[in-house]
Coordinates of C-alpha atoms in Angstrom, one line a residue:
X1 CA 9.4 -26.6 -2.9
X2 CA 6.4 -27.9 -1.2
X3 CA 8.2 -26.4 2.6
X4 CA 8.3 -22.8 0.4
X5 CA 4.7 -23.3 -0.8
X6 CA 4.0 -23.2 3.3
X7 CA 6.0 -20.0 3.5
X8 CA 3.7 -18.4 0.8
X9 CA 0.6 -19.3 2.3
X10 CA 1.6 -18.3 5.8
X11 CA 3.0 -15.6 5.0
X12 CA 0.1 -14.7 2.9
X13 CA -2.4 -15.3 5.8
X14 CA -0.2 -13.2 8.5
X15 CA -1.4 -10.5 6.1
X16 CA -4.7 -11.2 5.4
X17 CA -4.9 -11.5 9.7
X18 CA -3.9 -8.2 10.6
X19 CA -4.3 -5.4 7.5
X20 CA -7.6 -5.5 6.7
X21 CA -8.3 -3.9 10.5
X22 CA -5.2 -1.9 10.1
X23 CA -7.0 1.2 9.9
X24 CA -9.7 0.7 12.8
X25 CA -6.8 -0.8 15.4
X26 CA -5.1 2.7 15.2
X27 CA -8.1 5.0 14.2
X28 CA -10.8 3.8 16.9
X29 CA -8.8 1.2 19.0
X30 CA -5.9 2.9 19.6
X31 CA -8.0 6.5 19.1
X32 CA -5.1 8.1 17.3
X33 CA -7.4 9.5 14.6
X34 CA -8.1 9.2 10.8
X35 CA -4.8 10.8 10.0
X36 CA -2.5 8.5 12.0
X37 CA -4.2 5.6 10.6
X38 CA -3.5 6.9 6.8
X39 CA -0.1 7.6 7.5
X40 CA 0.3 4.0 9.0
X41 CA -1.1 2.6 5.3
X42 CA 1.1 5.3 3.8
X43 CA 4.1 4.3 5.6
X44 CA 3.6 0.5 4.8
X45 CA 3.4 1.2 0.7
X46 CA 6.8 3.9 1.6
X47 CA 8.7 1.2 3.8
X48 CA 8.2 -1.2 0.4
X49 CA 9.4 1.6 -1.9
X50 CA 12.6 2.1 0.2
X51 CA 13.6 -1.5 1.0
X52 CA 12.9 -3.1 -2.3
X53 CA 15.7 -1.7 -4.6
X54 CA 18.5 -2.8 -1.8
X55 CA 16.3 -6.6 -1.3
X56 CA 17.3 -7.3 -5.1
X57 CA 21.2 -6.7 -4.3
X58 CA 20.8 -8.7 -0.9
X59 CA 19.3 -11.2 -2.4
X60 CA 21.8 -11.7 -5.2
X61 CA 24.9 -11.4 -2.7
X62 CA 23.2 -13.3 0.0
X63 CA 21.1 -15.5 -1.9
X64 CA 16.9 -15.6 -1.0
X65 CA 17.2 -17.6 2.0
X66 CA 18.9 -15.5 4.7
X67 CA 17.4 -13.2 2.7
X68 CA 14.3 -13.8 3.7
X69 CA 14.4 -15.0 7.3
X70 CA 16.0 -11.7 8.1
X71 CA 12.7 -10.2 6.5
X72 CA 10.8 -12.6 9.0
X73 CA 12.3 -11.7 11.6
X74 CA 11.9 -7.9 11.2
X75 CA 7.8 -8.4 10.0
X76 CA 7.6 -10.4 13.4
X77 CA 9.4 -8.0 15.7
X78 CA 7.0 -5.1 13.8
X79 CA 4.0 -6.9 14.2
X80 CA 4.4 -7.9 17.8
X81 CA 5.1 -4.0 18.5
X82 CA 2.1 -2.6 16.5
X83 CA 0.5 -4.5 19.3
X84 CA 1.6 -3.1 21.9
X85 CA 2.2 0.7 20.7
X86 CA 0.3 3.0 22.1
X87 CA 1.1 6.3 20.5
X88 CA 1.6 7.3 17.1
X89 CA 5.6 7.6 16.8
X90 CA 5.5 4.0 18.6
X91 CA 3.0 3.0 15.8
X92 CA 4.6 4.1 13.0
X93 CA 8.1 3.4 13.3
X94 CA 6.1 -0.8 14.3
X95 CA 4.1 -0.2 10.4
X96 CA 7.1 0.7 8.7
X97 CA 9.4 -2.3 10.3
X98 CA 5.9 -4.4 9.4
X99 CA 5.6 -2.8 6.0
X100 CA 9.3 -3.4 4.8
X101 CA 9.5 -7.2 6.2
X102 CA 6.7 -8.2 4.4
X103 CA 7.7 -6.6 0.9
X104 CA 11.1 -8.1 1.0
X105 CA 8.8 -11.6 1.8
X106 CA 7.6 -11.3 -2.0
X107 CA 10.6 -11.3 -4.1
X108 CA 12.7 -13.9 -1.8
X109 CA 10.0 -16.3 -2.0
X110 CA 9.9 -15.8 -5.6
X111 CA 13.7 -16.3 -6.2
X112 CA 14.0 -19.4 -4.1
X113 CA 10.8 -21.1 -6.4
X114 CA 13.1 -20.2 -9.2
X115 CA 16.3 -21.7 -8.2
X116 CA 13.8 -24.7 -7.0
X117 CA 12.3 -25.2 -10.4
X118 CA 13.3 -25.8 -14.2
X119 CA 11.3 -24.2 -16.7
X120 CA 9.5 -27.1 -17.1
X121 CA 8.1 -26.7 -13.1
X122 CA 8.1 -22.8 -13.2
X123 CA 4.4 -22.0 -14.5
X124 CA 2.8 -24.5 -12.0
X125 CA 4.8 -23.7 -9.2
X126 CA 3.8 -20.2 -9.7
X127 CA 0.4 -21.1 -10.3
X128 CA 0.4 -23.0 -7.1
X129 CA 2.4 -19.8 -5.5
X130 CA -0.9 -17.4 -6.6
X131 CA -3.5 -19.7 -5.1
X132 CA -1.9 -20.5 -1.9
X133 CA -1.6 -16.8 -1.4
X134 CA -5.2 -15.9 -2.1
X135 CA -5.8 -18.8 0.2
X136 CA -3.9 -17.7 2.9
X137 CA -5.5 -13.9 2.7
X138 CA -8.8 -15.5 2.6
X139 CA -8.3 -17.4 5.4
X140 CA -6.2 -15.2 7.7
X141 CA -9.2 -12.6 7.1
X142 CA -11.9 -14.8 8.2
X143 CA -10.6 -15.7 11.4
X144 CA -8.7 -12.3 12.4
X145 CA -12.3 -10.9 11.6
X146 CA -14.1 -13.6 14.2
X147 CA -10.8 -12.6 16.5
X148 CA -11.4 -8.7 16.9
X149 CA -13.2 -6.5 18.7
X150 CA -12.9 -2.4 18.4
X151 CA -14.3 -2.7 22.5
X152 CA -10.9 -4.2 23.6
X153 CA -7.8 -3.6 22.5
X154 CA -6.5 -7.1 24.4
X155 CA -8.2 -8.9 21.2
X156 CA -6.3 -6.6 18.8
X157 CA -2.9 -7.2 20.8
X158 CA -3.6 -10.7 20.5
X159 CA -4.3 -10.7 16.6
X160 CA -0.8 -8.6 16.0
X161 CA 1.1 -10.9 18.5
X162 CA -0.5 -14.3 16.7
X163 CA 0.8 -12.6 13.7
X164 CA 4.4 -12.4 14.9
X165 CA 4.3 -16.3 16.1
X166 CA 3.2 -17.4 12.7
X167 CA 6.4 -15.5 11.1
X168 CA 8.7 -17.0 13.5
X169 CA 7.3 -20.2 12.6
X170 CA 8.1 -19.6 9.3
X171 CA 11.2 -18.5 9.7
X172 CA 11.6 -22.2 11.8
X173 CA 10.2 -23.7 8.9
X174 CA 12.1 -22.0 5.9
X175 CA 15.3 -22.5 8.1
X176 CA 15.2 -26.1 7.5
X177 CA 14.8 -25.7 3.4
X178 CA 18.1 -26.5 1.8
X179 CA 18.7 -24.3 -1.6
X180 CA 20.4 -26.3 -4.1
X181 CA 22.6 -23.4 -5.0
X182 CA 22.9 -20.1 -2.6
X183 CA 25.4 -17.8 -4.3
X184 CA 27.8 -15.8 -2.1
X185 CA 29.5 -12.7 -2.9
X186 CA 32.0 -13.9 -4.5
X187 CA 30.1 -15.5 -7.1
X188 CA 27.6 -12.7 -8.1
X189 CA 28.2 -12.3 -12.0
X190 CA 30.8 -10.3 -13.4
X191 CA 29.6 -7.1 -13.9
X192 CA 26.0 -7.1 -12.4
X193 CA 27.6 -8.0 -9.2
X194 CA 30.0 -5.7 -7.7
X195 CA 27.9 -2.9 -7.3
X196 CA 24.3 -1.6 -7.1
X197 CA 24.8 0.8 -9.5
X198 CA 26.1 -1.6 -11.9
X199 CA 23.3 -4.3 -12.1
X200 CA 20.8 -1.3 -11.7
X201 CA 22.4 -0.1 -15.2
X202 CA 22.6 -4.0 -16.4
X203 CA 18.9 -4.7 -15.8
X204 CA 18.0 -1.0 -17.3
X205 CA 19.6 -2.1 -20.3
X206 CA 17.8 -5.1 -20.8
X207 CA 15.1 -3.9 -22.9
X208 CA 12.8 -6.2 -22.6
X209 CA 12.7 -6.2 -19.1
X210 CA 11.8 -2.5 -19.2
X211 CA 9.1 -3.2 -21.2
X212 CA 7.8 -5.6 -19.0
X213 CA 8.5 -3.7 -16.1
X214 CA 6.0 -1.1 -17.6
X215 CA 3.1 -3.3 -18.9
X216 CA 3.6 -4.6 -15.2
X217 CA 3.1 -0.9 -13.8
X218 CA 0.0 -0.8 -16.4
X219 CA -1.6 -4.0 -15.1
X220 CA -1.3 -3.4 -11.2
X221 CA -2.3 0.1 -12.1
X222 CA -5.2 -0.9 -13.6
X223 CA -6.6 -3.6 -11.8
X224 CA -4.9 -4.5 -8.2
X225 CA -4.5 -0.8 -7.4
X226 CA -8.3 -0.1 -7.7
X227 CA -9.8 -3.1 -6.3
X228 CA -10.3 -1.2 -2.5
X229 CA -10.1 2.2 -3.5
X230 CA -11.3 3.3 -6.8
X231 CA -14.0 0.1 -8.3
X232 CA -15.5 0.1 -4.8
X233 CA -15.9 4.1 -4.5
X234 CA -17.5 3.6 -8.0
X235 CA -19.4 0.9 -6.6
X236 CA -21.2 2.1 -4.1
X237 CA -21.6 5.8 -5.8
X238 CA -22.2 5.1 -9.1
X239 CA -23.7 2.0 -9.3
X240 CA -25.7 2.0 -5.7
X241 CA -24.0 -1.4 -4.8
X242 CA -24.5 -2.4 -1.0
X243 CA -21.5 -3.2 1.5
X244 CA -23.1 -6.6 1.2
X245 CA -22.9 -6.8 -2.0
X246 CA -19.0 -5.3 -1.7
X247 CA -18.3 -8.2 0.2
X248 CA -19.8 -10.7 -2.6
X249 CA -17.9 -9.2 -5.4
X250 CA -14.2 -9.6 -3.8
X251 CA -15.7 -13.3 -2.5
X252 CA -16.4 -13.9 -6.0
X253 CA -12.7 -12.5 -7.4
X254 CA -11.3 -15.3 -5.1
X255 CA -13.6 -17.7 -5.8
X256 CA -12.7 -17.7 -9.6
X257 CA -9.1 -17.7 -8.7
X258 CA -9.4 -21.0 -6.7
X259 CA -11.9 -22.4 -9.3
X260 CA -10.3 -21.2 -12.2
X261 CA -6.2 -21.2 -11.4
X262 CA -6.1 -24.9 -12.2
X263 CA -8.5 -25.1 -15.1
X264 CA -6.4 -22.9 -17.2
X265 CA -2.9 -23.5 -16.3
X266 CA -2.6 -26.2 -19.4
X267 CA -4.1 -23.6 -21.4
X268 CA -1.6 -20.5 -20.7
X269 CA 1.5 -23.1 -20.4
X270 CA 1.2 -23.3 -24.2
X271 CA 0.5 -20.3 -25.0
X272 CA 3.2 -17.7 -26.0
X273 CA 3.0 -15.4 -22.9
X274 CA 2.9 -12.6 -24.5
X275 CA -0.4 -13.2 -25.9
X276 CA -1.8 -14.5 -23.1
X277 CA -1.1 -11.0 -21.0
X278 CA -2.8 -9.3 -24.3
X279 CA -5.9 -11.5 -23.7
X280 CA -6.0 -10.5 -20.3
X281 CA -6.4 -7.0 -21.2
X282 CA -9.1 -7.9 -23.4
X283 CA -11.2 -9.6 -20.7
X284 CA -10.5 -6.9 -18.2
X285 CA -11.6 -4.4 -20.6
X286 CA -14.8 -6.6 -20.9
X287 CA -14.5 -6.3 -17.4
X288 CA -14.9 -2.6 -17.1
X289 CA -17.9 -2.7 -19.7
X290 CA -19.7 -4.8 -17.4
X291 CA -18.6 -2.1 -14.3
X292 CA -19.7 0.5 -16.7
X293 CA -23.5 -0.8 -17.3
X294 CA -23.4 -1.2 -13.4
X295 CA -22.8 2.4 -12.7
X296 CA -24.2 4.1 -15.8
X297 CA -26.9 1.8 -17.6
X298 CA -30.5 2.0 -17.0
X299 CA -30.8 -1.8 -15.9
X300 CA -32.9 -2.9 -12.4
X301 CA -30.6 -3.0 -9.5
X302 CA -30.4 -6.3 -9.4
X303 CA -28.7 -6.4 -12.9
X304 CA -26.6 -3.6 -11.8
X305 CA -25.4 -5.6 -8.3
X306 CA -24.8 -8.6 -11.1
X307 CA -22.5 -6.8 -13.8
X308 CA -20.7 -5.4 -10.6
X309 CA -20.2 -8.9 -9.2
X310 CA -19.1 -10.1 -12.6
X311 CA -16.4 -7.6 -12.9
X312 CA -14.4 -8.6 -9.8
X313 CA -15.3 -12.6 -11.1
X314 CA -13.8 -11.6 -14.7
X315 CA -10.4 -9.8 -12.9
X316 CA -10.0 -12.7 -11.0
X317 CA -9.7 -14.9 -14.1
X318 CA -7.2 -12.4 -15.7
X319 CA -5.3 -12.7 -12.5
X320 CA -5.4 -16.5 -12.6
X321 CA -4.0 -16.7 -16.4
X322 CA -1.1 -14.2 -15.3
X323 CA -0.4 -15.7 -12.2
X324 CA 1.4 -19.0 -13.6
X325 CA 2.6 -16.3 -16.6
X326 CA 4.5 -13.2 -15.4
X327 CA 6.6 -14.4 -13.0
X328 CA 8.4 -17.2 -15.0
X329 CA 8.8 -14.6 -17.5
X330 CA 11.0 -12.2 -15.3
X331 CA 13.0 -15.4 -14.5
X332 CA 13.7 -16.1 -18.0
X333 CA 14.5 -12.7 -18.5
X334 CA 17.0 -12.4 -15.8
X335 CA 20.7 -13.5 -16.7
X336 CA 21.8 -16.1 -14.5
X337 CA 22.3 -15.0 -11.2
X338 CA 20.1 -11.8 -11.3
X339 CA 17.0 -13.4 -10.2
X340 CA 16.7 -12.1 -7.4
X341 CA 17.5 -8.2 -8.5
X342 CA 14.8 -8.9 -11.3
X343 CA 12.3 -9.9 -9.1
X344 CA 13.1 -7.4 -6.6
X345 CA 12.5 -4.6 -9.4
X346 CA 9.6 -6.4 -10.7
X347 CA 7.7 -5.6 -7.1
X348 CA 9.0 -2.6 -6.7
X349 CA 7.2 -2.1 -9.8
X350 CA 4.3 -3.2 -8.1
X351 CA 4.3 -1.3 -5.2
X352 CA 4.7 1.7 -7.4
X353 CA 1.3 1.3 -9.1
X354 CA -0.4 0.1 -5.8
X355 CA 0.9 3.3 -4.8
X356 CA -0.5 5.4 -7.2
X357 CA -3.6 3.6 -8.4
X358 CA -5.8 4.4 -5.6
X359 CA -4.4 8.0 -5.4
X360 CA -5.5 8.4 -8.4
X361 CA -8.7 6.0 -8.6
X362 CA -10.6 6.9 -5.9
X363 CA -11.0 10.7 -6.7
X364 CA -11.7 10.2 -10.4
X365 CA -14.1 7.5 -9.1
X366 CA -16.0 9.0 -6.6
X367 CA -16.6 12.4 -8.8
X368 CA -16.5 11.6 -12.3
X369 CA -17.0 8.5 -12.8
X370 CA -18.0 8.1 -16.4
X371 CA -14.4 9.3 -17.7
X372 CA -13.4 7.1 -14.5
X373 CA -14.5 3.7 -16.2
X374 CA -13.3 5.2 -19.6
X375 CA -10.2 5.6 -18.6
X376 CA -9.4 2.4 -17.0
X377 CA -11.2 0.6 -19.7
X378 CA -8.7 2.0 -22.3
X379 CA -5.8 1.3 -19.8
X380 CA -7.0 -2.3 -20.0
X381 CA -6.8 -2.3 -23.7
X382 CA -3.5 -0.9 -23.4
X383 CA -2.0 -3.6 -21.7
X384 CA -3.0 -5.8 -24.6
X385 CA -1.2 -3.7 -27.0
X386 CA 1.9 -3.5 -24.8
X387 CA 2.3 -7.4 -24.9
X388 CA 2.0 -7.5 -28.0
X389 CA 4.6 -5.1 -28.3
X390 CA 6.6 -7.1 -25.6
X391 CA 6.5 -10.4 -27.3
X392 CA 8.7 -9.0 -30.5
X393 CA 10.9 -8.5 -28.5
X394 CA 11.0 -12.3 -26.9
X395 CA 13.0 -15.1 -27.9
X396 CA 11.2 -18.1 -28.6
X397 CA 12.4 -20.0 -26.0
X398 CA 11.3 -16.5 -23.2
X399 CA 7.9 -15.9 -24.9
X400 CA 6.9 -20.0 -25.7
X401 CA 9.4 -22.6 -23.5
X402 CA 7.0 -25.1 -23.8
X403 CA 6.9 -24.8 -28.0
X404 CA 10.7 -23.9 -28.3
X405 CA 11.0 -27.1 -26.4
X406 CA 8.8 -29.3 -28.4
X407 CA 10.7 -28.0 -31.7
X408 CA 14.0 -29.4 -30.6
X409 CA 12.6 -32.7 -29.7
X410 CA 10.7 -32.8 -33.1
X411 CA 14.0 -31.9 -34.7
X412 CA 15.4 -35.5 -33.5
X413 CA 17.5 -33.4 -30.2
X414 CA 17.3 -33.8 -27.1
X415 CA 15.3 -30.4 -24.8
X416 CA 17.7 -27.9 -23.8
X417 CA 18.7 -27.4 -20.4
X418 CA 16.8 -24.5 -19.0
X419 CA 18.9 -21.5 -18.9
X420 CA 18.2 -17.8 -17.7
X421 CA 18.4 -15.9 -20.9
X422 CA 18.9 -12.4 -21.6
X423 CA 17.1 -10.5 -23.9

């Protein structure tokens, strides 16, 4: 567990080292223009979107582990190419091998803390998964920001080929981790496993998991996928907020993710999931209020820049309480097995509203945005009523472990083993 906590964070900061300067390498550095570099961030979120629906089925036939060095490999070779490109075919084709490498990373990591944990261990370990990733971001940021210069595009070669050394290291690293159980084909379940199409239809009937799948769209929708697109187009239009003061805000939605991830992990462990995902959307709602006196109240600028800052703060706390929340709950959803297929559709998920959210964000921000904060503020309550709506349709042990747990034991019986239950 603790060699897979590494891979999380370095994988983590291999993206935080290049992406954020994405857009300037092949716009300025490279001087391929505004429209190569959009199509390089367009063909990273369309690499994801192709590659995640067959990750799920390599990942249950293969198990996570070659799985995911495979995805290493690929994110190194891309990297260390988007270094050297020089013209846009070369550029794109490095992007998408980039793009798909690192969204295959996501939900191999995430099956092999699953098969590594109980679900005892699951909630911390995922905990621990969140804030090693924000950490990694952070910090591969910082220092691939000291690294770069837009005069020479030497220091950006050597940013992209630091990049691929740190994914081969991983994949050094992860190839010493030893699974204790990595299925083959022959054991994939009966019925989910001999074809796509079959544990496509399997996890489409799992009803629950649909409904999760969609609060999930909902929640990335409404928060991740307007963090650097829509909120900072409001930002800086509506409310008047400074670059400066840009840069504090998403400082200050880390900064309560490191403070805060710990603080309330013994809180949200027994708590019945659902109803911690409905509190969330109450306190991003609260969230929005605050973004909407920042853009349209009458307040000093200084109050303004301070609601503003406090909304990233306040989405950094809901993303601390689901952090250590919705991924256990897509392993108990998954029937033994199917992690890895579950998780795999769970990002995809993901990528889907990262997709659309700023598409849609950053116009309605940037011309209307009184209906804009509206609107997201009633998506935020929506995601309250959706887990509410989710956790009928829990059993007690998916929704509560900790409480179905504590029941048997007060019965006089010993704790169930943890299992991978289907809803």
């Amino acid at each position: 567990m603790r060699r897979i906590h590494v891979g999380n964070a370095l994988s983590a900061f291999g993206l935080g080292f290049t992406v954020p300067y994405l857009y300037v390498y092949v716009a300025q550095v490279r001087g391929l223009g505004a429209m190569t570099a959009g199509l390089v961030l367009a063909v990273f979120a369309v690499a994801a979107l192709i590659v995640l629906p067959f990750a799920g089925r390599a990942i249950v036939r293969r198990g996570p582990l070659p799985v995911l060095l495979a995805a290493l490999v690929m994110a190194a070779l891309g990297a260390l190419s988007l270094g050297l490109a020089g013209h846009a075919g070369a550029v794109l084709l490095s992007a998408g091998a980039l793009g798909a490498g690192q969204a295959v990373m996501q939900p191999a990591l995430a099956t092999m803390i699953v098969d590594c944990s109980t679900t005892e261990t699951r909630s911390r370990a995922f905990a621990m998964q969140f804030f090693l990733q924000n950490l990694g971001l952070g910090v591969g940021g910082l220092i691939g920001g000291h690294l770069v210069d837009t005069t020479r595009v030497s220091s950006f070669t050597l940013l992209f080929a630091i990049e691929a050394a740190v994914f081969l290291l991983l994949v050094v690293l992860m190839a010493t981790v030893r699974m204790p159980h990595a299925p083959r084909v022959e054991e994939a379940p009966t019925g989910a496993g001999r074809s796509a199409r079959s544990s496509w239809r399997q996890l489409l009937g799992n009803r629950a998991m649909v409904q999760l799948c969609v609060l999930g769209f909902v929640l990335f929708f409404a928060c991740y996928g307007q963090f650097e697109s829509g909120l900072s187009a409001y930002g800086v239009e509506a409310a008047g907020i400074s670059t400066s003061a840009l840069g504090t805000a998403l400082a200050a939605n880390t900064m309560m993710i490191v403070v805060a991830q710990f603080a309330v992990l013994r809180f949200v462990e027994r708590r019945r999931r659902s109803r911690v995902i409905a509190a969330v959307g109450v306190i991003w709602a609260v969230a929005w209020g605050a973004a909407a006196y920042a853009g349209l109240g009458h307040g000093s600028q200084v109050m303004a820049t301070a609601a503003f800052v406090s909304t990233y703060a306040l989405f950094g706390l809901g993303e601390a309480m689901l952090s250590p929340t919705l991924a256990p709950l897509v392993a108990d959803l998954a029937p033994t097995g199917m992690a890895g297929q579950y998780n795999s559709a769970f990002a995809l998920v993901k990528q889907l509203a990262l997709a659309v959210g700023p598409a849609v964000g950053g116009p309605l921000a940037a011309s209307l945005p009184g209906p804009y904060v509206v609107t997201f503020l009633v998506f935020s309550l929506g995601i309250s009523v959706l887990a509410v709506r989710l956790g009928r349709g829990l059993t007690a042990a998916q929704d509560q472990p900790w409480g179905a747990r504590s029941r048997v034991v007060a019965r006089g019986g010993a704790a169930a083993p943890a299992v991978n239950a289907e809803a």
